[in-house]
CSV table of N, CA and C in Angstrom, one decimal:
chain,number,residue,atom,x,y,z
A,1,MET,N,126.0,162.1,35.5
A,1,MET,CA,126.5,163.1,36.4
A,1,MET,C,125.0,163.9,37.4
A,2,GLN,N,125.1,163.0,39.1
A,2,GLN,CA,124.5,163.2,40.0
A,2,GLN,C,125.2,164.5,41.5
A,3,HIS,N,124.4,165.5,41.4
A,3,HIS,CA,124.7,166.6,41.9
A,3,HIS,C,124.6,166.4,43.2
A,4,ASP,N,125.1,166.1,44.9
A,4,ASP,CA,124.6,166.6,46.0
A,4,ASP,C,124.2,167.9,46.2
A,5,VAL,N,122.9,167.7,45.8
A,5,VAL,CA,123.0,168.8,46.8
A,5,VAL,C,122.3,169.3,47.9
A,6,ASN,N,122.6,168.8,48.9
A,6,ASN,CA,122.7,168.0,50.0
A,6,ASN,C,124.4,169.2,50.2
A,7,GLN,N,124.6,169.4,49.7
A,7,GLN,CA,126.2,170.0,50.0
A,7,GLN,C,126.6,171.2,49.7
A,8,ALA,N,126.0,171.3,48.4
A,8,ALA,CA,126.2,172.1,47.2
A,8,ALA,C,125.2,173.6,47.5
A,9,CYS,N,123.8,173.2,48.0
A,9,CYS,CA,122.6,174.7,48.4
A,9,CYS,C,123.0,175.5,49.0
A,10,LEU,N,123.5,176.2,49.5
A,10,LEU,CA,123.4,177.5,51.1
A,10,LEU,C,122.9,178.4,50.5
A,11,VAL,N,123.0,178.8,49.0
A,11,VAL,CA,122.3,180.2,48.1
A,11,VAL,C,121.4,179.3,46.5
A,12,ALA,N,120.2,179.7,46.8
A,12,ALA,CA,119.6,179.0,45.2
A,12,ALA,C,118.5,180.9,45.1
A,13,MET,N,119.6,181.0,43.9
A,13,MET,CA,119.2,182.3,42.5
A,13,MET,C,118.2,181.6,42.1
A,14,ALA,N,117.2,182.6,41.8
A,14,ALA,CA,116.4,183.0,40.1
A,14,ALA,C,117.0,183.8,39.5
A,15,ASN,N,116.6,184.2,38.0
A,15,ASN,CA,117.0,185.2,37.0
A,15,ASN,C,118.0,185.8,38.2
A,16,GLY,N,118.9,185.9,38.5
A,16,GLY,CA,120.3,186.8,39.2
A,16,GLY,C,119.4,187.1,40.7
A,17,VAL,N,119.1,186.8,41.1
A,17,VAL,CA,117.7,186.7,42.3
A,17,VAL,C,117.8,186.3,43.9
A,18,ILE,N,118.9,186.3,44.7
A,18,ILE,CA,118.5,185.1,45.7
A,18,ILE,C,117.1,184.5,46.6
A,19,VAL,N,116.3,183.4,46.1
A,19,VAL,CA,115.5,182.9,46.2
A,19,VAL,C,115.2,182.6,47.8
A,20,ALA,N,116.5,181.9,48.0
A,20,ALA,CA,116.5,181.2,49.3
A,20,ALA,C,118.4,181.1,49.7
A,21,SER,N,118.3,181.6,50.5
A,21,SER,CA,119.2,180.5,52.0
A,21,SER,C,119.6,180.6,53.3
A,22,GLY,N,120.8,179.6,53.3
A,22,GLY,CA,120.5,179.3,54.7
A,22,GLY,C,120.6,177.7,54.4
A,23,HIS,N,120.7,176.3,55.5
A,23,HIS,CA,121.3,175.3,55.7
A,23,HIS,C,119.6,174.5,54.6
A,24,PRO,N,120.7,173.6,53.6
A,24,PRO,CA,119.6,172.9,53.9
A,24,PRO,C,118.6,172.3,54.0
A,25,GLN,N,118.8,172.0,55.4
A,25,GLN,CA,117.5,171.4,56.3
A,25,GLN,C,116.3,172.4,56.5
A,26,HIS,N,117.0,173.6,55.5
A,26,HIS,CA,116.5,174.2,55.7
A,26,HIS,C,115.4,175.7,54.7
A,27,ILE,N,115.9,175.4,53.9
A,27,ILE,CA,115.7,175.4,52.3
A,27,ILE,C,114.9,175.0,51.5
A,28,VAL,N,115.9,173.6,51.5
A,28,VAL,CA,115.5,172.2,50.4
A,28,VAL,C,114.0,171.4,50.2
A,29,ASP,N,113.0,172.7,49.8
A,29,ASP,CA,112.0,172.0,49.8
A,29,ASP,C,110.8,171.8,48.5
A,30,VAL,N,110.0,170.9,48.6
A,30,VAL,CA,109.0,170.8,46.8
A,30,VAL,C,109.1,172.3,46.4
A,31,PRO,N,108.8,173.7,46.7
A,31,PRO,CA,108.3,174.6,45.7
A,31,PRO,C,109.7,175.1,45.9
A,32,LEU,N,110.7,174.6,46.5
A,32,LEU,CA,112.1,175.2,45.6
A,32,LEU,C,112.7,174.6,44.8
A,33,ILE,N,112.1,173.2,44.8
A,33,ILE,CA,112.5,172.7,43.5
A,33,ILE,C,112.2,172.3,42.1
A,34,GLU,N,110.7,172.4,42.7
A,34,GLU,CA,109.6,172.6,41.1
A,34,GLU,C,109.6,173.7,41.0
A,35,THR,N,110.2,175.2,41.5
A,35,THR,CA,110.0,176.1,40.4
A,35,THR,C,111.3,176.7,40.2
A,36,GLY,N,112.4,176.3,41.0
A,36,GLY,CA,113.4,176.5,40.3
A,36,GLY,C,114.4,175.4,39.3
A,37,PHE,N,113.7,174.0,39.4
A,37,PHE,CA,114.5,173.4,38.8
A,37,PHE,C,113.0,172.7,37.7
A,38,LYS,N,112.1,173.0,37.7
A,38,LYS,CA,111.1,172.7,37.3
A,38,LYS,C,111.1,170.6,36.9
A,39,LEU,N,111.1,170.9,38.2
A,39,LEU,CA,111.6,168.9,38.6
A,39,LEU,C,109.9,168.4,39.6
A,40,PRO,N,109.0,168.2,38.8
A,40,PRO,CA,108.5,167.8,40.2
A,40,PRO,C,108.9,166.9,41.0
A,41,CYS,N,109.0,166.7,42.2
A,41,CYS,CA,109.1,166.0,43.2
A,41,CYS,C,108.4,166.2,44.9
A,42,ILE,N,108.7,165.4,45.6
A,42,ILE,CA,109.1,164.8,47.0
A,42,ILE,C,110.3,165.2,47.8
A,43,VAL,N,110.4,165.8,48.4
A,43,VAL,CA,111.4,165.8,49.0
A,43,VAL,C,111.6,165.3,50.6
A,44,ILE,N,112.4,164.4,51.1
A,44,ILE,CA,112.1,163.4,51.7
A,44,ILE,C,113.9,163.1,52.9
A,45,PRO,N,113.4,163.2,54.2
A,45,PRO,CA,114.6,162.6,55.5
A,45,PRO,C,115.6,162.1,54.2
A,46,ASP,N,117.4,161.8,53.9
A,46,ASP,CA,117.7,160.8,53.7
A,46,ASP,C,117.4,159.7,54.5
A,47,PRO,N,117.6,158.5,54.4
A,47,PRO,CA,117.5,157.7,55.7
A,47,PRO,C,119.0,157.8,56.8
A,48,ILE,N,119.7,157.7,55.5
A,48,ILE,CA,121.0,157.6,57.2
A,48,ILE,C,121.8,159.4,56.9
A,49,SER,N,121.8,160.5,56.2
A,49,SER,CA,121.8,161.6,56.5
A,49,SER,C,121.5,162.6,57.4
A,50,GLN,N,119.9,162.6,57.7
A,50,GLN,CA,118.5,162.5,57.7
A,50,GLN,C,118.7,164.0,56.3
A,51,THR,N,119.5,164.3,55.7
A,51,THR,CA,119.5,165.3,55.0
A,51,THR,C,118.4,165.9,53.8
A,52,PRO,N,117.9,166.5,53.5
A,52,PRO,CA,116.8,166.5,52.5
A,52,PRO,C,117.2,165.8,50.9
A,53,MET,N,116.5,164.5,50.9
A,53,MET,CA,116.6,164.1,49.3
A,53,MET,C,116.0,164.6,48.9
A,54,ILE,N,116.0,164.8,47.4
A,54,ILE,CA,115.0,164.6,46.6
A,54,ILE,C,114.8,163.7,45.7
A,55,VAL,N,113.5,163.3,45.3
A,55,VAL,CA,112.9,162.6,44.5
A,55,VAL,C,111.8,162.4,43.3
A,56,PRO,N,112.1,162.6,42.0
A,56,PRO,CA,111.4,163.1,41.3
A,56,PRO,C,110.3,162.1,41.4
A,57,THR,N,109.3,163.1,40.8
A,57,THR,CA,108.2,161.9,40.4
A,57,THR,C,107.4,161.8,38.9
A,58,ARG,N,108.5,162.7,38.7
A,58,ARG,CA,107.8,162.0,37.1
A,58,ARG,C,108.9,161.7,36.0
A,59,LYS,N,109.1,160.5,35.5
A,59,LYS,CA,110.3,159.9,35.2
A,59,LYS,C,109.9,161.3,33.6
A,60,GLY,N,111.8,161.1,33.6
A,60,GLY,CA,111.7,162.3,32.0
A,60,GLY,C,111.7,164.1,32.9
A,61,ALA,N,111.6,163.8,34.2
A,61,ALA,CA,111.5,165.5,34.3
A,61,ALA,C,112.3,166.1,34.4
A,62,GLY,N,112.9,167.0,34.1
A,62,GLY,CA,114.1,168.5,34.0
A,62,GLY,C,114.5,168.5,33.3
């Protein structure tokens, strides 16, 4: 199952503490995804919506 982080992520929490909040284009970045999800990645603009697109950089990550 795939989740659209761009639609769902307006508040990011870690250990019960809000670590980022706002529009996905402002808060979804490499440090947030790598720290929060332990997922090595790059974040690029989606070619259609221009919202952040997370691309894993290591097979089997997560």
